[in-house]
CSV table of C-alpha atoms in Angstrom, one decimal:
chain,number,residue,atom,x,y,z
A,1,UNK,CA,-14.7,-9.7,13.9
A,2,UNK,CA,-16.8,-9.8,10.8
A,3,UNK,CA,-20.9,-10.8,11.2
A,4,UNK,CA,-22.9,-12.6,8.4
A,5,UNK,CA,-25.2,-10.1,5.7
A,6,UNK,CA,-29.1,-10.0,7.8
A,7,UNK,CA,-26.6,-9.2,11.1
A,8,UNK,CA,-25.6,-6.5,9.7
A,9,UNK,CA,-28.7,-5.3,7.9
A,10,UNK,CA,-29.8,-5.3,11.7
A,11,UNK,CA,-27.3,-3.2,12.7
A,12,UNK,CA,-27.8,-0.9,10.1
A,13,UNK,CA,-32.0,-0.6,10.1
A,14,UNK,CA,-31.3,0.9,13.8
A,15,UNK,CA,-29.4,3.6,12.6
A,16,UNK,CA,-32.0,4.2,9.7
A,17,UNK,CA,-30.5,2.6,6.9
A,18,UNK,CA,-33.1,1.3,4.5
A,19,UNK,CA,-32.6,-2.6,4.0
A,20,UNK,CA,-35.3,-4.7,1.9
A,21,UNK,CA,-37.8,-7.0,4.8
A,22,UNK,CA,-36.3,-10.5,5.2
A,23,UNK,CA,-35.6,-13.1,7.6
A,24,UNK,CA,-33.0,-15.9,8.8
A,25,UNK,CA,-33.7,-19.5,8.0
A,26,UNK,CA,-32.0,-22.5,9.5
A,27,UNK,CA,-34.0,-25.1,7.2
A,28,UNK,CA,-35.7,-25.3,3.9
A,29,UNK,CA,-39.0,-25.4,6.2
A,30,UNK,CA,-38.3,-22.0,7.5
A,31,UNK,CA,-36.9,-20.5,5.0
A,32,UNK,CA,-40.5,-21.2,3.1
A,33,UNK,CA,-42.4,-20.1,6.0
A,34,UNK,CA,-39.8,-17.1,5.9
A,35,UNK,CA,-41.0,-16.3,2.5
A,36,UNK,CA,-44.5,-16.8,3.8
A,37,UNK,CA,-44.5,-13.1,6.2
A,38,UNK,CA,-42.7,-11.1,2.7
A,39,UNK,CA,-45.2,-9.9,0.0
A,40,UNK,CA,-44.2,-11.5,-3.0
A,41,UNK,CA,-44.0,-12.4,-5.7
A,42,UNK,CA,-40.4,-12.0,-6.4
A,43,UNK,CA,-38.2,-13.4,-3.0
A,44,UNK,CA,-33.5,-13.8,-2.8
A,45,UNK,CA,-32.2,-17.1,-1.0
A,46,UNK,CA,-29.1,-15.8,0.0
A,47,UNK,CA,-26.3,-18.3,1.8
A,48,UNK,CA,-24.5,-16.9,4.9
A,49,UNK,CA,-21.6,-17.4,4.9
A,50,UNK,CA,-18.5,-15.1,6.0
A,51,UNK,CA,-17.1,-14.6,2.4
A,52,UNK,CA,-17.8,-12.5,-0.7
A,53,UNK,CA,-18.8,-13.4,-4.2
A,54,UNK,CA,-21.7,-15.6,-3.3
A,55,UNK,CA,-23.8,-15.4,-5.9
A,56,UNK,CA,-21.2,-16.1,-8.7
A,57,UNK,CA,-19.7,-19.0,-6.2
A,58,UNK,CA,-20.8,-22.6,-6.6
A,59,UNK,CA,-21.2,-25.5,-4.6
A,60,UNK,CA,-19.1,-27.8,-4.2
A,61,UNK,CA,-21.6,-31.1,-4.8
A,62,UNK,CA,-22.9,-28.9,-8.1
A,63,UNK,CA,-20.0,-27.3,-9.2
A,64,UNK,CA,-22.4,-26.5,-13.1
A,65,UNK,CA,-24.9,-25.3,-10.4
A,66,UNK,CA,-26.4,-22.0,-9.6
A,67,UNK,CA,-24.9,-20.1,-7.2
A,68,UNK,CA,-25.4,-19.1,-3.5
A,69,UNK,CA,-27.9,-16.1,-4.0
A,70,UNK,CA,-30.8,-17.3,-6.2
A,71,UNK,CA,-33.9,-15.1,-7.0
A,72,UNK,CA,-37.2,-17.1,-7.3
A,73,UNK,CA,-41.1,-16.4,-7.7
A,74,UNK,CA,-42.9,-19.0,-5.3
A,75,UNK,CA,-43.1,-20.3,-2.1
A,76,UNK,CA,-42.0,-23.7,-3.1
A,77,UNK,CA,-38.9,-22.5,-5.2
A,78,UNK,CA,-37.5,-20.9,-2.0
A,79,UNK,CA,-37.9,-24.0,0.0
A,80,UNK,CA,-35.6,-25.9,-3.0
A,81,UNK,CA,-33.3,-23.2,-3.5
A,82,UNK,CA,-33.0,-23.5,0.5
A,83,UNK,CA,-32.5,-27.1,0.3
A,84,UNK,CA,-30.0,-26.6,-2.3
A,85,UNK,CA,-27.9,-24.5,0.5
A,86,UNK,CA,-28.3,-25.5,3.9
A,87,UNK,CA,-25.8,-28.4,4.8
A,88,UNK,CA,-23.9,-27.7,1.5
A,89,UNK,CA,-20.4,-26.4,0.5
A,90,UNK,CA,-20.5,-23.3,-1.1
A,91,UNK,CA,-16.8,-22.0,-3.2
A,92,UNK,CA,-16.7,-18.6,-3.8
A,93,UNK,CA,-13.6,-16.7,-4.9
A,94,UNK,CA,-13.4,-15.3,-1.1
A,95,UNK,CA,-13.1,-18.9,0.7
A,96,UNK,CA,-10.6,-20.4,-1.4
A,97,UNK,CA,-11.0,-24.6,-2.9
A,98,UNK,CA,-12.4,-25.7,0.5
A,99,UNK,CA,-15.4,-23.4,0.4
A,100,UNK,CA,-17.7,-22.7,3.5
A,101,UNK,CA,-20.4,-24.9,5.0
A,102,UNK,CA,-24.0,-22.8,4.3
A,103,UNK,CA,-25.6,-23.4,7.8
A,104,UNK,CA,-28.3,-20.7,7.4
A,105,UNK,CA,-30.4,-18.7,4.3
A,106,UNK,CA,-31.6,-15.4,4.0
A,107,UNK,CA,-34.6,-15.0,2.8
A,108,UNK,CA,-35.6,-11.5,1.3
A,109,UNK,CA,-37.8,-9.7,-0.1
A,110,UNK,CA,-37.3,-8.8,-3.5
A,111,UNK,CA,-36.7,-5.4,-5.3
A,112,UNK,CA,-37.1,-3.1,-7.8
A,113,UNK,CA,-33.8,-2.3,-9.2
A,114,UNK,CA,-33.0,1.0,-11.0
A,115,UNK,CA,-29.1,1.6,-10.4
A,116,UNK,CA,-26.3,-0.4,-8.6
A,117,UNK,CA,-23.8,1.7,-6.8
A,118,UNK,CA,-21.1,0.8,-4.9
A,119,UNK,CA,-20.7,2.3,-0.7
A,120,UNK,CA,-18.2,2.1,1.6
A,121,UNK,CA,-16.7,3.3,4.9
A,122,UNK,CA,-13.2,2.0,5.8
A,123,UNK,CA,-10.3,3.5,7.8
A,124,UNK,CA,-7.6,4.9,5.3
A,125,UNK,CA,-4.2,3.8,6.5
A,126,UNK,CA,-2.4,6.3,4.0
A,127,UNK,CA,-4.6,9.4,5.9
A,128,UNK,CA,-5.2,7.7,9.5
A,129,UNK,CA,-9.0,8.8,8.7
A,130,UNK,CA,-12.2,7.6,8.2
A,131,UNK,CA,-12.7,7.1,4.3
A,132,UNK,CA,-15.8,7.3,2.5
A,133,UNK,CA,-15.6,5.2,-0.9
A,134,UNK,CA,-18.1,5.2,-3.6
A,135,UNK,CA,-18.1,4.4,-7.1
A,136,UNK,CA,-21.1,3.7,-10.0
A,137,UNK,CA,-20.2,0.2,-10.5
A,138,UNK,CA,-22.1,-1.5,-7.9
A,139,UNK,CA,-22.4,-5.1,-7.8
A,140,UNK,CA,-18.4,-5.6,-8.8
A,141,UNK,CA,-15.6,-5.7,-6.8
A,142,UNK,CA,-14.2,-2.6,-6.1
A,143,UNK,CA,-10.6,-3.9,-6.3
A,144,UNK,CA,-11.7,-4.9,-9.7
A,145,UNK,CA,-13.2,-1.2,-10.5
A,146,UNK,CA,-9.9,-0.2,-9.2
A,147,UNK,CA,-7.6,-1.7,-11.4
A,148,UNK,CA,-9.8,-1.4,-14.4
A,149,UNK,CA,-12.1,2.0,-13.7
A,150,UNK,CA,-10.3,3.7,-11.3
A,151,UNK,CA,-11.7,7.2,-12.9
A,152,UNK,CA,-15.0,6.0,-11.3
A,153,UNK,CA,-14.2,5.9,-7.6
A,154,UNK,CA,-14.8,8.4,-5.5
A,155,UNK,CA,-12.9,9.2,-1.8
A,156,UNK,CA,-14.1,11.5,0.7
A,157,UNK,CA,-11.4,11.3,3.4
A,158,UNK,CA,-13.4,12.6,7.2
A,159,UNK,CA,-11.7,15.0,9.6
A,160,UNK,CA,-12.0,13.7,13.0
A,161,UNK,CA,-11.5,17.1,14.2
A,162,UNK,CA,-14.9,18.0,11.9
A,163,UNK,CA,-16.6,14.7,11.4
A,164,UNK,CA,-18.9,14.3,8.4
A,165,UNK,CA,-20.8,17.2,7.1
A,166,UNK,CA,-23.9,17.6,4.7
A,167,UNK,CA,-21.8,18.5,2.0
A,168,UNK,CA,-19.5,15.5,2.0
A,169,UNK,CA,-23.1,13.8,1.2
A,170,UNK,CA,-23.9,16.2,-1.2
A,171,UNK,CA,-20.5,15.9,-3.3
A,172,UNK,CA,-20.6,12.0,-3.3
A,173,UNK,CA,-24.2,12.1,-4.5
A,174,UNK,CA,-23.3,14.6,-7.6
A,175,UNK,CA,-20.2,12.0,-8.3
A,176,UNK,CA,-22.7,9.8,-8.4
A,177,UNK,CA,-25.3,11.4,-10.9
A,178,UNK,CA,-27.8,11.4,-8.1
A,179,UNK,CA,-30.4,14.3,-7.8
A,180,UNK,CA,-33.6,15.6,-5.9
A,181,UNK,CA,-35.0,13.2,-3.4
A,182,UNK,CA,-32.7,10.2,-4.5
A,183,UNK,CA,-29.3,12.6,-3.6
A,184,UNK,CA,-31.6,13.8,-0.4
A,185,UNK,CA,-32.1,10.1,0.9
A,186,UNK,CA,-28.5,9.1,-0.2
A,187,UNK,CA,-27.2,12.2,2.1
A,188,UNK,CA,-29.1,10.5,5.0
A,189,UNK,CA,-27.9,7.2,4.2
A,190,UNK,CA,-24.4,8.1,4.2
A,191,UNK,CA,-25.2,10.4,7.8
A,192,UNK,CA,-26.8,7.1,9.7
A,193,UNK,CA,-23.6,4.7,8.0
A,194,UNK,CA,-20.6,7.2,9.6
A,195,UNK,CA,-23.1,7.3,12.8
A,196,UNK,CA,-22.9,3.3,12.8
A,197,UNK,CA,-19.2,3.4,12.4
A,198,UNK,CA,-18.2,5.3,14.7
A,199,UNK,CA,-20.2,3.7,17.4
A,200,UNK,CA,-20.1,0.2,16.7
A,201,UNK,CA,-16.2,0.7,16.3
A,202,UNK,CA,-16.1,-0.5,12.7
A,203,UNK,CA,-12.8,-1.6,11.0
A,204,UNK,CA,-15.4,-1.9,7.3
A,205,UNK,CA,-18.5,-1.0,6.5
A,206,UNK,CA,-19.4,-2.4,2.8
A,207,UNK,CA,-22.5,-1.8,1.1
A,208,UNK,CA,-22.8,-3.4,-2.3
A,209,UNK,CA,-24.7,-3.1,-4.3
A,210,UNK,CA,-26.6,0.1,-2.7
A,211,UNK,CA,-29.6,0.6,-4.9
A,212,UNK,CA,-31.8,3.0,-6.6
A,213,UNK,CA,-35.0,1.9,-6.9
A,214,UNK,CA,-37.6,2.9,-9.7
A,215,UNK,CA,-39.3,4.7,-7.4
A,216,UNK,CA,-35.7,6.8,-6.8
A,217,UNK,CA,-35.5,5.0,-2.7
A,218,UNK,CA,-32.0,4.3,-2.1
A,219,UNK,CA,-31.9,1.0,-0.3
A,220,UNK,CA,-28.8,-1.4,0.8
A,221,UNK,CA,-29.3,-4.5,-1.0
A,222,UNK,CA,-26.4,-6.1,0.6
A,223,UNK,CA,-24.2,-5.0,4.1
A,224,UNK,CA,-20.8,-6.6,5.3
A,225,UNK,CA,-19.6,-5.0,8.6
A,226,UNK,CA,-16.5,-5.6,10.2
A,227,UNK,CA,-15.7,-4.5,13.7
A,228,UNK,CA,-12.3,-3.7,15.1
A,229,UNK,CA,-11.3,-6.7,17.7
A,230,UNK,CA,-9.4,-4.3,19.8
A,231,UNK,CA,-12.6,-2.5,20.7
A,232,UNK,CA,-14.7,-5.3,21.2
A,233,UNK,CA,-14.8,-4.7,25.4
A,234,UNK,CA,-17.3,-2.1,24.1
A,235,UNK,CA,-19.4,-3.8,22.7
A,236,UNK,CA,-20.6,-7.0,24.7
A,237,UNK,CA,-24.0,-7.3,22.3
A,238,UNK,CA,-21.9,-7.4,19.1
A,239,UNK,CA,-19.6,-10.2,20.6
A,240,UNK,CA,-22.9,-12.2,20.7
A,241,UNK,CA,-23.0,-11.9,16.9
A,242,UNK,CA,-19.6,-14.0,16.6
A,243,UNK,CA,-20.0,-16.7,14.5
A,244,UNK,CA,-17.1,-19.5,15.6
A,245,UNK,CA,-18.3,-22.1,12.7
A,246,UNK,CA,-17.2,-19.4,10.1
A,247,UNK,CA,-13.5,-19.1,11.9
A,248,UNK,CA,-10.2,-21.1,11.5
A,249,UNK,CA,-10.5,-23.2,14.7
A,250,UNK,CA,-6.8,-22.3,14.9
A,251,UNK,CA,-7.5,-19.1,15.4
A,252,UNK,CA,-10.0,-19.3,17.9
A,253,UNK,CA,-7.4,-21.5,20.0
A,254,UNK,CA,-4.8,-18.9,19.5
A,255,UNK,CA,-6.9,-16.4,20.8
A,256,UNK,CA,-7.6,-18.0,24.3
A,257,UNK,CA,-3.6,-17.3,24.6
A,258,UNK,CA,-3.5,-14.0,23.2
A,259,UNK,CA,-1.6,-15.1,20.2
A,260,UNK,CA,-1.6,-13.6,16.5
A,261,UNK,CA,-2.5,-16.0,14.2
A,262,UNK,CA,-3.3,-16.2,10.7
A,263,UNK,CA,-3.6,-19.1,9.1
A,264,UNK,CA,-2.0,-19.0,5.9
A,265,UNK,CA,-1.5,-21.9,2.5
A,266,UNK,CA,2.1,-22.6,2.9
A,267,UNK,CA,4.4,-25.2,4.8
A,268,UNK,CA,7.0,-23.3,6.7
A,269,UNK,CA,5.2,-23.0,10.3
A,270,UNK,CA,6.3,-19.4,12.2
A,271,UNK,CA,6.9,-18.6,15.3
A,272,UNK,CA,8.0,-14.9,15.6
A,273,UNK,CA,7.6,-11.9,18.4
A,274,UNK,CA,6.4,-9.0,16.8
A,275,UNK,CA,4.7,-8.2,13.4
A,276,UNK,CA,6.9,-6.5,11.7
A,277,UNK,CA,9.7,-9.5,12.4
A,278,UNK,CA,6.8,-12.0,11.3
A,279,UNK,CA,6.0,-10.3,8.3
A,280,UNK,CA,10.0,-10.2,7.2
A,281,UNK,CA,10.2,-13.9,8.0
A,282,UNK,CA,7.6,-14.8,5.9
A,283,UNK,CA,9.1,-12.9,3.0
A,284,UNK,CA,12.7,-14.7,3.4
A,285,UNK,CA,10.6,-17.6,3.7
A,286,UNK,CA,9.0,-16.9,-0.1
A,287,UNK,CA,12.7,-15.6,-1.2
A,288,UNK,CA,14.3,-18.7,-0.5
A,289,UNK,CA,11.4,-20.8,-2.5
A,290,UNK,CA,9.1,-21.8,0.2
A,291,UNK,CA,5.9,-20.4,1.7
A,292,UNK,CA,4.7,-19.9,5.5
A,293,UNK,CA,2.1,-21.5,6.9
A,294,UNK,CA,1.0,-19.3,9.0
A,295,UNK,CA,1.9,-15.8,10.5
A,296,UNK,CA,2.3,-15.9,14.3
A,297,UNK,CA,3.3,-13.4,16.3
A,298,UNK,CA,3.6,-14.2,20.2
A,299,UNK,CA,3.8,-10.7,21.3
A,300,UNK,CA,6.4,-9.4,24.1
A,301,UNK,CA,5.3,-10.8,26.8
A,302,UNK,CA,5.1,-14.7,26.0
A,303,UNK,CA,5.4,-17.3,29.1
A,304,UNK,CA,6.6,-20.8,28.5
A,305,UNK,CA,3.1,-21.9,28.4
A,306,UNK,CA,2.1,-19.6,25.3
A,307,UNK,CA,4.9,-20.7,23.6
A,308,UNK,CA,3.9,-24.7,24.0
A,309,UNK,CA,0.8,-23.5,23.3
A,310,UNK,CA,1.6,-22.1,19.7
A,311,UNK,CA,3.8,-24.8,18.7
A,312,UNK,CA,0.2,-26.9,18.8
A,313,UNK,CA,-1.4,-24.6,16.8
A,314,UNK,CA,1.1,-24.3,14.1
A,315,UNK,CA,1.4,-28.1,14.0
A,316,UNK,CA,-2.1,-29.0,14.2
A,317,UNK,CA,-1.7,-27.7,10.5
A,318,UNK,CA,-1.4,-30.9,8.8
A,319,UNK,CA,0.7,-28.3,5.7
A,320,UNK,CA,3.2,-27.6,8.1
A,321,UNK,CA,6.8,-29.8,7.0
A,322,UNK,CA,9.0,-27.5,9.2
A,323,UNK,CA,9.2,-24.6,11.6
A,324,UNK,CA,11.1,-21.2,11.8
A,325,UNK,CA,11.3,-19.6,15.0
A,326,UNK,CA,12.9,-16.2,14.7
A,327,UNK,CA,13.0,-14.4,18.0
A,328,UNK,CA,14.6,-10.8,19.1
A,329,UNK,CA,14.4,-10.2,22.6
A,330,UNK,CA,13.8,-7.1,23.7
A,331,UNK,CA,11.5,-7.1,26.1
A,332,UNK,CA,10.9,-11.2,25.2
A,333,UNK,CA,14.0,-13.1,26.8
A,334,UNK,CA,15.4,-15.8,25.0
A,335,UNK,CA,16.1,-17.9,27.8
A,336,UNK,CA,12.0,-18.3,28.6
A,337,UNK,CA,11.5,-18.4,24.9
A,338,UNK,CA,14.1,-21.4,24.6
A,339,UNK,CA,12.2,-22.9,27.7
A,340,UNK,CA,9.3,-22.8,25.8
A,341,UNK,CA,10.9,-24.3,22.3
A,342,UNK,CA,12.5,-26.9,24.3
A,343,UNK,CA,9.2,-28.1,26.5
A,344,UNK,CA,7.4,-28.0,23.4
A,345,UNK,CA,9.9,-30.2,21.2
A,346,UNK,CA,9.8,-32.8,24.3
A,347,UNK,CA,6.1,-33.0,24.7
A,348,UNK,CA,5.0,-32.7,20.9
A,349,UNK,CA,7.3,-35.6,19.9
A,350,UNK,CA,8.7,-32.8,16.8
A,351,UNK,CA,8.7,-35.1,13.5
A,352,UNK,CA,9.3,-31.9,11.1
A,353,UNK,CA,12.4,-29.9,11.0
A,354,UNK,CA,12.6,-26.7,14.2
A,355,UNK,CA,15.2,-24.0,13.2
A,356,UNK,CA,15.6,-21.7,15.9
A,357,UNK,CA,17.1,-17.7,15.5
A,358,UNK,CA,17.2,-15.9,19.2
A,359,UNK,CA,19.0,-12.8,19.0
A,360,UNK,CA,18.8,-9.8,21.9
A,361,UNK,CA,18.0,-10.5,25.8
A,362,UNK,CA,19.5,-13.4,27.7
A,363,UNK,CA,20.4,-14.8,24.2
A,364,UNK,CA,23.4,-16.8,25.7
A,365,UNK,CA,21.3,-18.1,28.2
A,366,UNK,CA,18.6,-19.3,25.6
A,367,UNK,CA,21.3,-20.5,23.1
A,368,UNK,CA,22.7,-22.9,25.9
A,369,UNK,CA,19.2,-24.5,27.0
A,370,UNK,CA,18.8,-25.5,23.6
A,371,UNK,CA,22.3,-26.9,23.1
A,372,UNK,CA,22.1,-28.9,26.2
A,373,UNK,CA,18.3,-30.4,25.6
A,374,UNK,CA,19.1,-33.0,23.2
A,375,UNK,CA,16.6,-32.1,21.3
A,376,UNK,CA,17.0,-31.5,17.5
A,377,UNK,CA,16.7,-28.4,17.0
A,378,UNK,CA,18.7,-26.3,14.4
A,379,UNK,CA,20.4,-23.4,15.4
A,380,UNK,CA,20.9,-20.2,13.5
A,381,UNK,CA,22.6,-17.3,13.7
A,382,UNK,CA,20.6,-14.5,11.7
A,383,UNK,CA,17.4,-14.2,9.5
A,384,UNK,CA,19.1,-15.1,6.6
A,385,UNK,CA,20.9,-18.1,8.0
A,386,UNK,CA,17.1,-19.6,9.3
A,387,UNK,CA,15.5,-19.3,6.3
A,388,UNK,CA,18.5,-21.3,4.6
A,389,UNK,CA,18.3,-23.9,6.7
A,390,UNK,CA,14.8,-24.3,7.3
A,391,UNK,CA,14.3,-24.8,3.7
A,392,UNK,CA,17.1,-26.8,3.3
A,393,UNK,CA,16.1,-29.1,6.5
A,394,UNK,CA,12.5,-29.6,4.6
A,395,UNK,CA,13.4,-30.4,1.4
A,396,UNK,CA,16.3,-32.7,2.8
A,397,UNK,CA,12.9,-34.8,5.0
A,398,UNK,CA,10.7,-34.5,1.9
């Protein structure tokens, strides 16, 4: 679950994390009368929306327009840069061509800016640990720094066993360049973040830019937390945070069945049981010249109504030409899984191509209810075979 930027700058002022003074704004009106309680002169309208790159994005109505974070020097410029925002489209490389709807500002204080760095705490799949990340070139993308800088990135990996220490602060700052009370407030900053982490159950915590002022204050300019879903029964404040206007609606409905779904740009809709399984369809999908849809994994223990249930979803996708179903039954038996193809066929009225591959429990069983529904639905008789016929099925309806 991700939260927009002045949540997290919440979060993150409780654990002591210096953050500039700002507030929410829901109109232009508030947003000046925001700008009212900050001292001046210099204020940041910032859209929130759940997506980097803002302030290089555009909007969609003004594509030769500024961009969603704009600093200005009055009272009256921040009510108009809030009026450009609110109700508008903003594109960023982050939300892809359809953009996000800007429903609320931030509007902060502004600040006096010395050095950009770059901060970030993730969990490091290669270790299994909790990964510190820092580089000197704050304000870009770090996959960006990555590819081009990769000398300048820093990674302190974190022993559970241990957790952090002073010197993990310590070595960071010196990577940085930072000394004397700037490396001393950056060691504290980097203490109250892993504190955060840890407690809040973050999957990300993303600071960038994190700044040096000219007074040598080290302050996050900008926050993005991401919290790990799977934890979420712990935290019944942060579920308040949840923002559904900034998530695939498709999602949301998969969720109320406890179904994995991603929506994705192709037009080959999947319907798989496990990940791994999902994520090999989609590649034979791609190897055989089409693209998925979506990735949808209905776990092990899918009824016939979750099945139904995720053959809406992947149809109310107006991409979607066709659908792979690719099913191993382990613990899943085919039989209920062909129950659910078959009721979902008959009550969906299927006008796109269904290719169905069950292989493992009670696959006889399933094999037969489909043969005997008189429904169309293509058989097949291995991975390969599906994604064959799937993308021969669409391009034969095209």
């Amino acid at each position: 679950m991700n939260i927009h930027e002045y949540q997290a700058k919440e979060l993150l002022k409780r654990y002591g994390v210096a953050v500039p003074d700002g507030h929410v704004a829901w109109t232009a009106e508030e947003a000046e009368q925001a700008a009212g309680k900050l001292p001046g002169p210099v204020f940041v309208v910032k859209s929130q929306i759940h997506a980097g790159g803002r302030g290089a994005g555009r909007f969609a109505d003004d594509p030769d327009g500024k961009g969603g974070v704009r600093v200005v020097k009055s009272l009256a410029d921040v009510k108009a840069a809030a009026d450009a925002m609110i109700g508008h489209t903003l594109v960023t490389k982050q939300t892809g061509a359809a953009g996000r709807v800007v429903r609320r500002v931030y509007v902060e204080a502004g600040c006096d800016i010395a050095r950009e760095l770059y901060l970030s705490l993730l969990v490091d799949r290669a270790t299994g640990r909790v990964t510190i990340v820092a580089s000197t070139e704050g304000g870009m993308d770090i996959e960006t720094v990555a590819a081009q800088h990769p000398d300048k990135i820093q990674r302190v990996a974190i022993d559970p066993a241990m957790g952090l220490s002073a010197f993990h602060g310590r070595r960071l700052a010196g990577g940085l360049g930072l000394t004397g009370k700037t490396a001393s407030a950056f060691g504290r900053l980097v203490a109250s973040l892993y504190q955060a982490f840890i407690e809040l159950d973050c999957s990300i915590v993303e600071i960038n830019p994190l700044v040096v002022t000219g007074a040598g204050d080290v302050i996050a300019l900008d926050a993005k937390i991401g919290f790990d879903d799977n934890a979420l029964f712990r935290h019944e404040a942060l579920e308040k945070l949840r923002d559904e206007a900034e998530e695939d609606p498709k999602e949301l409905e998969a969720a109320k069945y406890s179904l994995n779904y991603v929506a994705l740009d192709g037009n080959i809709g999947c319907m798989v049981n496990g990940a791994g399984l999902a994520m090999a369809t989609m590649d034979i999908i791609k190897l055989y010249g089409m693209a998925p849809a979506n990735f949808l994994d209905v776990g092990g223990g899918a009824t016939k109504e979750r099945v139904t249930a995720a053959f809406k979803i992947i149809l109310s996708d107006a991409n979607v030409e066709g659908i792979l179903v690719n099913i191993f039954g382990g613990i899943m038996r085919c039989d209920v899984i062909a129950e659910g193809v078959v009721a979902a066929a008959r009550e969906l009225q299927l006008s796109v191509p269904l290719v169905v591959r069950l292989e493992g429990t009670n696959v006889a069983q399933g094999r037969e209810i489909m043969a005997k529904s008189n429904m169309p639905i293509i058989p097949a008789d291995s991975l390969e075979d599906a994604a064959r016929k799937i993308v021969a099925a669409v391009k034969e309806a095209a």
